[in-house]
């Protein structure tokens, strides 16, 4: 029997801080209103050279360093995100390349703010089933790029960032003890981010032009999402504890998705727990969607709140509607990592970039030297001069 243990963690937040006061200069809101209704004071905004993939890479590299795992030994990379730079290639494949994780499978997972917990569950299942020995699970978002900065109901809430954990299989009991994943698509309209591919098909005429105008920004029915969130936090914490055969008294720390302090306070009341049992860092990060739980985990570790043998519950909720919880036996002591070691750790990623460039160059050269995979002469032999079909092989007409 294998268990999936968390052995590394890391986060990355962009440098640029955007305060409530700055936002209040462009939309009709105030710092006081935002703090009173959400608990948010500021959030981070990705720089022009940063993407969801670069944020994810930074978090993953730190997590691998803590884990003491070489990128070339990584077997699986999952990036939970709603803000990939492209539908494909997957952000996870970009991260694989930046890390030089040459043996890793990589894919993105879309479950909005529940994405990290979904991804943790998938990775844990891959390890316990024996399909992978380890996995890097990342939540990464550039929410600032999908906000309508004129909509005061949403633009005050979100921020950019990434967090990651490394999971490794072991025969020692512990690690991810149980997960519950849930969804309710009937509430899909409460929180939406339309995709980018709404191009018409001109050769088929107007009938196939797409269905109306889609704004590529988040829209949200805040009050209804608030009500949904407070219900599902308490339900899913209770469900996952039942699955793990634990009681609420066994839980040392709950790390919820960081959307709004009032949501967390209401959920704490429903669970009859002191709010101190919940880790909260939304004041400085805003809502970073799929990245919020792993970022909060790193902050909780830095604050010395997690000790070996603690039971920690992650609970996510958001668009879909979707919600999910995992209970994890925390069984590591943070290693003492000195700065020079960290800097040394980066060298391998410079090498990985060089390796990636060489592979790209190799493909260009191969394509130039070898030419078309179907050489002209063979093509001429197979296709009749009138272009009507093949002269031999499967599907050829008899002469
Ligand atoms: O990741 C998961 C996804 N999202 C969430 O978890 C968010 C869940 N929802 C919320 O956190 C809250 O609903 C919000 C913070 C978005 C809004 O707080 P609320 O207490 O639910 O406010 P409300 O939507 O009921 O609006 C109350 C009033 C309205 O004015 P009227 O109609 O009463 O005159 C809004 O127009 O507040 C107004 N309002 C604002 N006023 C100042 C809405 N946004 C703002 C704002 N500044 N930024």
Short mmCIF file of C-alpha atoms and ligand atoms in Angstrom, two decimals:
data_model
loop_
_atom_site.label_atom_id
_atom_site.label_comp_id
_atom_site.label_asym_id
_atom_site.label_seq_id
_atom_site.Cartn_x
_atom_site.Cartn_y
_atom_site.Cartn_z
CA UNK A 1 0.00 0.00 0.00
CA UNK A 2 1.41 3.40 -0.99
CA UNK A 3 0.72 6.74 0.62
CA UNK A 4 1.19 10.14 -1.04
CA UNK A 5 3.11 12.45 1.27
CA UNK A 6 3.71 16.18 0.83
CA UNK A 7 7.49 16.56 0.92
CA UNK A 8 7.95 20.03 -0.60
CA UNK A 9 6.10 23.33 -0.94
CA UNK A 10 6.76 26.70 -2.54
CA UNK A 11 5.02 29.89 -3.56
CA UNK A 12 5.67 32.84 -5.79
CA UNK A 13 3.98 36.23 -5.67
CA UNK A 14 4.74 38.95 -8.23
CA UNK A 15 6.54 42.05 -6.96
CA UNK A 16 3.90 44.66 -7.80
CA UNK A 17 1.47 45.36 -4.97
CA UNK A 18 -1.89 46.89 -5.91
CA UNK A 19 -3.61 48.52 -2.95
CA UNK A 20 -7.30 49.19 -2.38
CA UNK A 21 -6.52 52.90 -2.44
CA UNK A 22 -5.14 52.61 -5.97
CA UNK A 23 -8.24 50.74 -7.16
CA UNK A 24 -10.50 53.35 -5.57
CA UNK A 25 -8.98 55.94 -7.93
CA UNK A 26 -10.44 54.14 -10.96
CA UNK A 27 -13.75 52.63 -9.74
CA UNK A 28 -16.39 53.81 -7.29
CA UNK A 29 -15.20 52.05 -4.14
CA UNK A 30 -13.22 52.70 -0.95
CA UNK A 31 -10.51 50.93 1.01
CA UNK A 32 -12.90 50.79 3.97
CA UNK A 33 -15.70 49.12 1.96
CA UNK A 34 -13.34 46.50 0.53
CA UNK A 35 -11.82 45.67 3.92
CA UNK A 36 -15.20 45.53 5.67
CA UNK A 37 -16.81 43.26 3.01
CA UNK A 38 -13.85 41.07 2.10
CA UNK A 39 -10.87 41.52 4.45
CA UNK A 40 -8.66 42.28 1.43
CA UNK A 41 -6.11 45.12 1.73
CA UNK A 42 -3.92 44.49 -1.29
CA UNK A 43 -3.10 41.97 -4.01
CA UNK A 44 -0.18 41.24 -6.34
CA UNK A 45 -0.19 41.89 -10.08
CA UNK A 46 1.99 39.97 -12.56
CA UNK A 47 4.55 42.01 -14.51
CA UNK A 48 4.50 42.28 -18.29
CA UNK A 49 7.17 39.57 -18.65
CA UNK A 50 5.38 37.23 -16.26
CA UNK A 51 2.81 34.62 -17.28
CA UNK A 52 0.85 31.96 -15.45
CA UNK A 53 3.57 29.50 -16.54
CA UNK A 54 6.45 31.59 -15.18
CA UNK A 55 4.67 32.07 -11.84
CA UNK A 56 3.96 28.32 -11.73
CA UNK A 57 7.58 27.52 -12.54
CA UNK A 58 8.88 29.76 -9.73
CA UNK A 59 6.59 28.08 -7.18
CA UNK A 60 7.42 24.58 -8.45
CA UNK A 61 11.19 25.20 -8.43
CA UNK A 62 11.00 26.31 -4.79
CA UNK A 63 8.85 23.28 -3.87
CA UNK A 64 11.31 20.89 -5.56
CA UNK A 65 14.16 22.54 -3.70
CA UNK A 66 12.43 22.01 -0.34
CA UNK A 67 11.67 18.41 -1.36
CA UNK A 68 15.27 17.79 -2.41
CA UNK A 69 13.95 16.25 -5.63
CA UNK A 70 15.80 16.73 -8.91
CA UNK A 71 13.52 17.93 -11.75
CA UNK A 72 14.63 15.03 -13.95
CA UNK A 73 13.12 12.62 -11.39
CA UNK A 74 9.66 14.26 -11.51
CA UNK A 75 7.04 11.92 -13.02
CA UNK A 76 3.88 14.04 -13.12
CA UNK A 77 3.12 17.78 -13.23
CA UNK A 78 -0.43 19.06 -12.82
CA UNK A 79 -1.21 22.78 -13.05
CA UNK A 80 -4.60 23.86 -11.75
CA UNK A 81 -5.45 27.15 -13.45
CA UNK A 82 -8.29 29.13 -15.00
CA UNK A 83 -5.90 31.58 -16.62
CA UNK A 84 -3.62 29.57 -18.89
CA UNK A 85 -1.70 31.60 -21.45
CA UNK A 86 -3.00 29.18 -24.11
CA UNK A 87 -5.62 26.43 -24.24
CA UNK A 88 -2.72 24.39 -25.57
CA UNK A 89 0.13 23.95 -25.04
CA UNK A 90 -0.85 23.28 -21.44
CA UNK A 91 0.73 25.54 -18.85
CA UNK A 92 1.97 22.32 -17.23
CA UNK A 93 3.97 21.49 -20.39
CA UNK A 94 5.59 24.92 -20.30
CA UNK A 95 6.48 24.33 -16.65
CA UNK A 96 7.86 20.90 -17.56
CA UNK A 97 10.14 22.58 -20.09
CA UNK A 98 11.26 25.39 -17.74
CA UNK A 99 12.04 22.84 -15.03
CA UNK A 100 13.81 20.43 -17.39
CA UNK A 101 11.55 17.68 -15.99
CA UNK A 102 12.42 15.37 -18.87
CA UNK A 103 10.55 12.30 -17.59
CA UNK A 104 7.32 14.01 -16.52
CA UNK A 105 3.82 13.77 -17.91
CA UNK A 106 2.10 17.16 -17.69
CA UNK A 107 -1.44 18.49 -17.95
CA UNK A 108 -3.65 21.36 -16.82
CA UNK A 109 -6.73 20.96 -14.69
CA UNK A 110 -9.67 23.36 -14.82
CA UNK A 111 -11.81 23.49 -11.69
CA UNK A 112 -11.64 27.22 -10.91
CA UNK A 113 -10.91 27.97 -7.25
CA UNK A 114 -11.32 24.28 -6.33
CA UNK A 115 -8.60 23.36 -8.84
CA UNK A 116 -5.73 22.85 -6.42
CA UNK A 117 -7.64 20.37 -4.26
CA UNK A 118 -8.87 18.52 -7.36
CA UNK A 119 -5.28 18.33 -8.65
CA UNK A 120 -3.95 17.18 -5.28
CA UNK A 121 -6.52 14.40 -5.28
CA UNK A 122 -5.65 13.32 -8.86
CA UNK A 123 -1.92 13.31 -8.09
CA UNK A 124 -2.43 11.42 -4.84
CA UNK A 125 -4.49 8.79 -6.69
CA UNK A 126 -1.76 8.44 -9.32
CA UNK A 127 0.76 7.76 -6.56
CA UNK A 128 -1.34 5.41 -4.45
CA UNK A 129 -2.28 3.40 -7.56
CA UNK A 130 1.41 3.02 -8.45
CA UNK A 131 1.08 4.97 -11.73
CA UNK A 132 3.59 7.57 -10.52
CA UNK A 133 6.17 7.69 -7.78
CA UNK A 134 5.95 11.46 -7.32
CA UNK A 135 4.10 14.52 -8.60
CA UNK A 136 4.32 18.31 -8.60
CA UNK A 137 0.91 19.90 -8.02
CA UNK A 138 0.65 23.60 -8.80
CA UNK A 139 -2.07 26.23 -8.52
CA UNK A 140 -1.19 29.28 -10.63
CA UNK A 141 -3.19 32.28 -11.83
CA UNK A 142 -2.89 35.65 -13.52
CA UNK A 143 -6.39 36.77 -12.59
CA UNK A 144 -5.53 40.43 -13.25
CA UNK A 145 -5.64 39.64 -17.00
CA UNK A 146 -9.22 38.36 -16.99
CA UNK A 147 -10.84 41.06 -14.87
CA UNK A 148 -13.11 43.84 -16.04
CA UNK A 149 -11.32 46.66 -14.24
CA UNK A 150 -14.51 48.76 -14.46
CA UNK A 151 -16.57 46.17 -12.54
CA UNK A 152 -16.21 47.06 -8.86
CA UNK A 153 -17.98 43.85 -7.86
CA UNK A 154 -15.08 41.70 -9.11
CA UNK A 155 -11.95 43.78 -9.77
CA UNK A 156 -11.42 44.41 -6.05
CA UNK A 157 -11.30 40.71 -5.24
CA UNK A 158 -8.65 38.94 -7.26
CA UNK A 159 -4.86 38.78 -7.40
CA UNK A 160 -2.02 36.92 -9.14
CA UNK A 161 0.32 34.25 -7.76
CA UNK A 162 1.26 30.59 -7.63
CA UNK A 163 1.81 27.87 -5.06
CA UNK A 164 3.03 24.30 -5.41
CA UNK A 165 3.55 21.09 -3.48
CA UNK A 166 5.61 18.01 -4.23
CA UNK A 167 4.01 14.65 -3.44
CA UNK A 168 5.99 11.44 -3.08
CA UNK A 169 4.92 7.84 -2.59
CA UNK A 170 5.91 5.96 0.56
CA UNK A 171 4.86 2.83 2.41
CA UNK A 172 4.71 4.87 5.65
CA UNK A 173 1.06 5.63 6.50
CA UNK A 174 0.10 9.32 6.27
CA UNK A 175 0.04 12.02 3.62
CA UNK A 176 -3.22 12.60 1.74
CA UNK A 177 -5.69 10.60 3.84
CA UNK A 178 -8.91 11.33 1.92
CA UNK A 179 -10.42 13.72 -0.63
CA UNK A 180 -13.97 14.55 -1.66
CA UNK A 181 -14.72 16.24 -4.98
CA UNK A 182 -18.15 17.68 -5.81
CA UNK A 183 -19.80 19.83 -8.49
CA UNK A 184 -23.11 21.41 -9.48
CA UNK A 185 -23.18 22.66 -13.07
CA UNK A 186 -26.63 24.19 -12.59
CA UNK A 187 -24.83 27.08 -10.88
CA UNK A 188 -22.42 27.66 -13.76
CA UNK A 189 -23.84 31.11 -14.49
CA UNK A 190 -23.00 32.41 -11.00
CA UNK A 191 -19.30 32.69 -11.74
CA UNK A 192 -18.10 32.65 -15.35
CA UNK A 193 -15.01 33.27 -17.43
CA UNK A 194 -15.82 32.64 -21.12
CA UNK A 195 -13.12 31.05 -23.27
CA UNK A 196 -11.40 32.84 -26.12
CA UNK A 197 -12.34 30.61 -29.04
CA UNK A 198 -15.47 32.14 -30.50
CA UNK A 199 -14.35 32.63 -34.09
CA UNK A 200 -16.83 32.15 -36.95
CA UNK A 201 -16.29 29.55 -39.69
CA UNK A 202 -16.32 31.88 -42.76
CA UNK A 203 -16.28 29.15 -45.43
CA UNK A 204 -19.60 27.83 -44.06
CA UNK A 205 -21.35 31.20 -44.12
CA UNK A 206 -23.24 33.16 -41.49
CA UNK A 207 -25.07 30.12 -40.13
CA UNK A 208 -21.84 28.96 -38.53
CA UNK A 209 -20.72 32.28 -37.16
CA UNK A 210 -20.63 32.11 -33.42
CA UNK A 211 -23.31 32.76 -30.91
CA UNK A 212 -23.12 36.36 -29.92
CA UNK A 213 -20.69 38.48 -28.04
CA UNK A 214 -18.53 36.90 -25.35
CA UNK A 215 -16.66 39.11 -22.98
CA UNK A 216 -13.42 37.50 -21.87
CA UNK A 217 -13.69 38.73 -18.32
CA UNK A 218 -15.01 37.29 -15.10
CA UNK A 219 -18.65 37.87 -14.23
CA UNK A 220 -20.06 36.93 -10.85
CA UNK A 221 -23.29 36.97 -8.88
CA UNK A 222 -21.50 37.76 -5.63
CA UNK A 223 -24.28 37.26 -3.09
CA UNK A 224 -25.26 33.84 -4.47
CA UNK A 225 -21.63 32.71 -4.63
CA UNK A 226 -21.20 33.88 -1.04
CA UNK A 227 -24.17 31.77 0.13
CA UNK A 228 -22.98 28.72 -1.83
CA UNK A 229 -19.45 29.04 -0.41
CA UNK A 230 -20.49 29.20 3.23
CA UNK A 231 -22.68 26.08 2.78
CA UNK A 232 -20.14 23.92 0.99
CA UNK A 233 -17.14 24.67 3.21
CA UNK A 234 -18.78 23.15 6.25
CA UNK A 235 -20.36 20.28 4.27
CA UNK A 236 -17.17 19.25 2.52
CA UNK A 237 -15.01 19.47 5.64
CA UNK A 238 -17.45 17.13 7.38
CA UNK A 239 -17.61 14.78 4.36
CA UNK A 240 -13.84 14.45 4.01
CA UNK A 241 -13.34 13.90 7.73
CA UNK A 242 -15.94 11.12 7.63
CA UNK A 243 -14.06 9.50 4.74
CA UNK A 244 -10.79 9.72 6.69
CA UNK A 245 -12.51 8.43 9.85
CA UNK A 246 -11.51 11.53 11.77
CA UNK A 247 -13.56 13.96 13.84
CA UNK A 248 -13.46 17.73 13.73
CA UNK A 249 -11.51 17.66 17.01
CA UNK A 250 -8.69 15.80 15.23
CA UNK A 251 -8.15 18.75 12.87
CA UNK A 252 -5.26 21.05 13.72
CA UNK A 253 -5.61 23.55 10.87
CA UNK A 254 -8.05 24.22 8.04
CA UNK A 255 -6.63 25.99 5.00
CA UNK A 256 -9.61 27.21 2.99
CA UNK A 257 -9.66 28.88 -0.41
CA UNK A 258 -8.93 32.53 0.32
CA UNK A 259 -11.89 34.41 -1.18
CA UNK A 260 -13.30 36.50 1.62
CA UNK A 261 -12.76 36.66 5.39
CA UNK A 262 -16.52 36.84 5.97
CA UNK A 263 -17.05 33.55 4.11
CA UNK A 264 -14.44 31.86 6.33
CA UNK A 265 -15.92 33.36 9.52
CA UNK A 266 -19.40 32.18 8.59
CA UNK A 267 -18.10 28.67 7.79
CA UNK A 268 -16.24 28.57 11.13
CA UNK A 269 -19.51 29.35 12.95
CA UNK A 270 -21.33 26.58 11.07
CA UNK A 271 -18.62 24.10 12.04
CA UNK A 272 -18.68 25.46 15.61
CA UNK A 273 -14.93 26.06 15.42
CA UNK A 274 -12.95 29.10 16.53
CA UNK A 275 -11.94 31.08 13.44
CA UNK A 276 -8.31 30.74 14.62
CA UNK A 277 -8.48 27.11 13.47
CA UNK A 278 -8.66 28.51 9.89
CA UNK A 279 -5.59 29.95 8.21
CA UNK A 280 -6.32 33.32 6.59
CA UNK A 281 -3.95 35.40 4.43
CA UNK A 282 -6.39 36.97 1.97
CA UNK A 283 -5.59 40.48 3.29
CA UNK A 284 -2.26 40.54 1.43
CA UNK A 285 -2.95 38.31 -1.57
CA UNK A 286 -6.58 38.84 -2.56
CA UNK A 287 -8.35 35.87 -4.13
CA UNK A 288 -5.75 34.04 -6.24
CA UNK A 289 -8.26 31.33 -7.29
CA UNK A 290 -6.53 27.94 -7.72
CA UNK A 291 -3.30 29.33 -6.27
CA UNK A 292 -4.76 30.49 -2.97
CA UNK A 293 -4.59 27.23 -0.98
CA UNK A 294 -0.94 26.31 -1.77
CA UNK A 295 0.14 29.94 -1.19
CA UNK A 296 -1.68 29.90 2.16
CA UNK A 297 -0.05 26.54 2.98
CA UNK A 298 3.41 28.07 2.47
CA UNK A 299 2.50 31.05 4.66
CA UNK A 300 1.17 28.71 7.35
CA UNK A 301 4.43 26.72 7.29
CA UNK A 302 6.45 29.97 7.48
CA UNK A 303 4.33 31.05 10.45
CA UNK A 304 5.26 27.79 12.23
CA UNK A 305 1.64 26.61 12.34
CA UNK A 306 2.22 23.09 11.04
CA UNK A 307 3.94 20.36 13.03
CA UNK A 308 4.64 16.70 12.36
CA UNK A 309 1.51 14.58 12.90
CA UNK A 310 -0.90 17.51 12.46
CA UNK A 311 -4.05 16.91 10.45
CA UNK A 312 -4.63 19.71 7.98
CA UNK A 313 -7.72 20.13 5.82
CA UNK A 314 -7.68 21.94 2.47
CA UNK A 315 -11.06 23.12 1.23
CA UNK A 316 -11.72 24.81 -2.11
CA UNK A 317 -14.91 26.18 -3.73
CA UNK A 318 -15.75 28.25 -6.76
CA UNK A 319 -16.78 28.29 -10.42
CA UNK A 320 -18.46 25.25 -11.86
CA UNK A 321 -19.92 25.29 -9.34
CA UNK A 322 -17.28 23.06 -7.83
CA UNK A 323 -16.00 22.32 -4.37
CA UNK A 324 -13.52 19.89 -2.84
CA UNK A 325 -11.70 19.02 0.35
CA UNK A 326 -8.65 16.96 1.26
CA UNK A 327 -7.34 15.93 4.65
CA UNK A 328 -3.60 15.53 4.92
CA UNK A 329 -1.42 14.16 7.69
CA UNK A 330 1.45 16.63 7.83
CA UNK A 331 4.58 14.65 8.50
CA UNK A 332 7.57 16.79 7.64
CA UNK A 333 9.71 19.30 9.46
CA UNK A 334 10.69 22.19 7.20
CA UNK A 335 14.36 21.81 6.24
CA UNK A 336 16.75 24.63 7.05
CA UNK A 337 17.48 26.09 3.62
CA UNK A 338 20.21 28.65 3.27
CA UNK A 339 20.16 31.35 0.56
CA UNK A 340 23.32 30.19 -1.25
CA UNK A 341 21.71 26.75 -1.66
CA UNK A 342 18.64 28.37 -3.17
CA UNK A 343 20.74 30.36 -5.61
CA UNK A 344 22.69 27.26 -6.52
CA UNK A 345 19.42 25.49 -7.17
CA UNK A 346 18.63 27.96 -9.95
CA UNK A 347 21.65 27.01 -12.04
CA UNK A 348 19.96 23.84 -13.24
CA UNK A 349 17.06 25.89 -14.61
CA UNK A 350 19.41 28.01 -16.69
CA UNK A 351 20.73 24.74 -18.09
CA UNK A 352 17.15 23.56 -18.69
CA UNK A 353 16.47 26.71 -20.76
CA UNK A 354 19.62 26.03 -22.78
CA UNK A 355 18.55 22.44 -23.34
CA UNK A 356 15.12 23.61 -24.48
CA UNK A 357 16.64 26.06 -26.99
CA UNK A 358 18.91 23.32 -28.35
CA UNK A 359 15.93 20.99 -28.85
CA UNK A 360 14.10 23.77 -30.73
CA UNK A 361 17.16 24.38 -32.88
CA UNK A 362 17.50 20.65 -33.50
CA UNK A 363 13.90 20.52 -34.79
CA UNK A 364 14.51 23.46 -37.16
CA UNK A 365 17.66 21.87 -38.52
CA UNK A 366 15.99 18.46 -38.96
CA UNK A 367 13.09 20.04 -40.80
CA UNK A 368 15.47 22.00 -43.09
CA UNK A 369 17.81 19.08 -43.82
CA UNK A 370 15.23 16.31 -44.18
CA UNK A 371 12.58 18.41 -45.95
CA UNK A 372 9.00 17.22 -46.25
CA UNK A 373 8.24 13.86 -44.62
CA UNK A 374 6.57 12.92 -48.00
CA UNK A 375 9.29 13.49 -50.63
CA UNK A 376 8.07 14.96 -53.93
CA UNK A 377 9.05 11.97 -56.06
CA UNK A 378 7.04 9.50 -53.98
CA UNK A 379 4.12 11.92 -53.89
CA UNK A 380 4.10 12.21 -57.72
CA UNK A 381 4.18 8.45 -58.04
CA UNK A 382 1.18 8.02 -55.74
CA UNK A 383 -1.07 10.83 -56.98
CA UNK A 384 -2.40 10.83 -60.55
CA UNK A 385 -1.62 13.90 -62.64
CA UNK A 386 -5.29 14.96 -62.66
CA UNK A 387 -5.09 14.88 -58.88
CA UNK A 388 -8.11 12.55 -58.60
CA UNK A 389 -6.62 9.87 -56.42
CA UNK A 390 -3.97 7.39 -55.57
CA UNK A 391 -2.58 4.95 -58.17
CA UNK A 392 -1.72 2.17 -55.79
CA UNK A 393 -1.88 1.20 -52.17
CA UNK A 394 -5.01 1.19 -50.02
CA UNK A 395 -7.95 3.00 -51.59
CA UNK A 396 -6.34 3.01 -55.09
CA UNK A 397 -8.59 2.70 -58.17
CA UNK A 398 -7.99 -0.34 -60.41
CA UNK A 399 -6.64 0.63 -63.85
O1 LIG B 1 -13.38 32.39 -5.48
C1 LIG B 1 -14.75 32.26 -5.21
C2 LIG B 1 -15.45 33.29 -5.90
N1 LIG B 1 -15.88 34.47 -5.30
C3 LIG B 1 -16.28 34.67 -4.05
O2 LIG B 1 -16.15 33.90 -3.16
C4 LIG B 1 -16.98 35.96 -3.80
C5 LIG B 1 -18.26 35.77 -3.02
N2 LIG B 1 -18.98 37.01 -2.81
C6 LIG B 1 -18.47 38.03 -2.07
O3 LIG B 1 -17.39 37.94 -1.54
C7 LIG B 1 -19.34 39.23 -1.86
O4 LIG B 1 -20.62 38.99 -2.42
C8 LIG B 1 -18.77 40.55 -2.49
C9 LIG B 1 -17.56 40.98 -1.71
C10 LIG B 1 -18.43 40.33 -3.94
C11 LIG B 1 -19.82 41.66 -2.39
O5 LIG B 1 -20.16 41.87 -1.02
P1 LIG B 1 -21.69 41.86 -0.60
O6 LIG B 1 -21.72 42.19 0.83
O7 LIG B 1 -22.30 40.57 -1.03
O8 LIG B 1 -22.26 43.10 -1.43
P2 LIG B 1 -23.48 43.07 -2.44
O9 LIG B 1 -23.12 42.41 -3.72
O10 LIG B 1 -24.69 42.59 -1.72
O11 LIG B 1 -23.63 44.63 -2.72
C12 LIG B 1 -24.00 45.55 -1.66
C13 LIG B 1 -23.86 46.96 -2.22
C14 LIG B 1 -24.48 47.13 -3.59
O12 LIG B 1 -25.05 48.44 -3.64
P3 LIG B 1 -26.64 48.63 -3.46
O13 LIG B 1 -27.25 47.85 -4.59
O14 LIG B 1 -26.95 48.08 -2.12
O15 LIG B 1 -26.79 50.10 -3.58
C15 LIG B 1 -23.33 47.08 -4.53
O16 LIG B 1 -23.54 47.81 -5.72
O17 LIG B 1 -22.47 47.26 -2.39
C16 LIG B 1 -22.25 47.73 -3.71
N3 LIG B 1 -20.91 47.36 -4.10
C17 LIG B 1 -19.84 48.10 -3.81
N4 LIG B 1 -19.71 49.26 -3.16
C18 LIG B 1 -18.47 49.76 -3.02
C19 LIG B 1 -20.50 46.25 -4.77
N5 LIG B 1 -19.17 46.26 -4.92
C20 LIG B 1 -18.74 47.41 -4.34
C21 LIG B 1 -17.47 47.98 -4.17
N6 LIG B 1 -17.39 49.15 -3.50
N7 LIG B 1 -16.35 47.40 -4.63
#
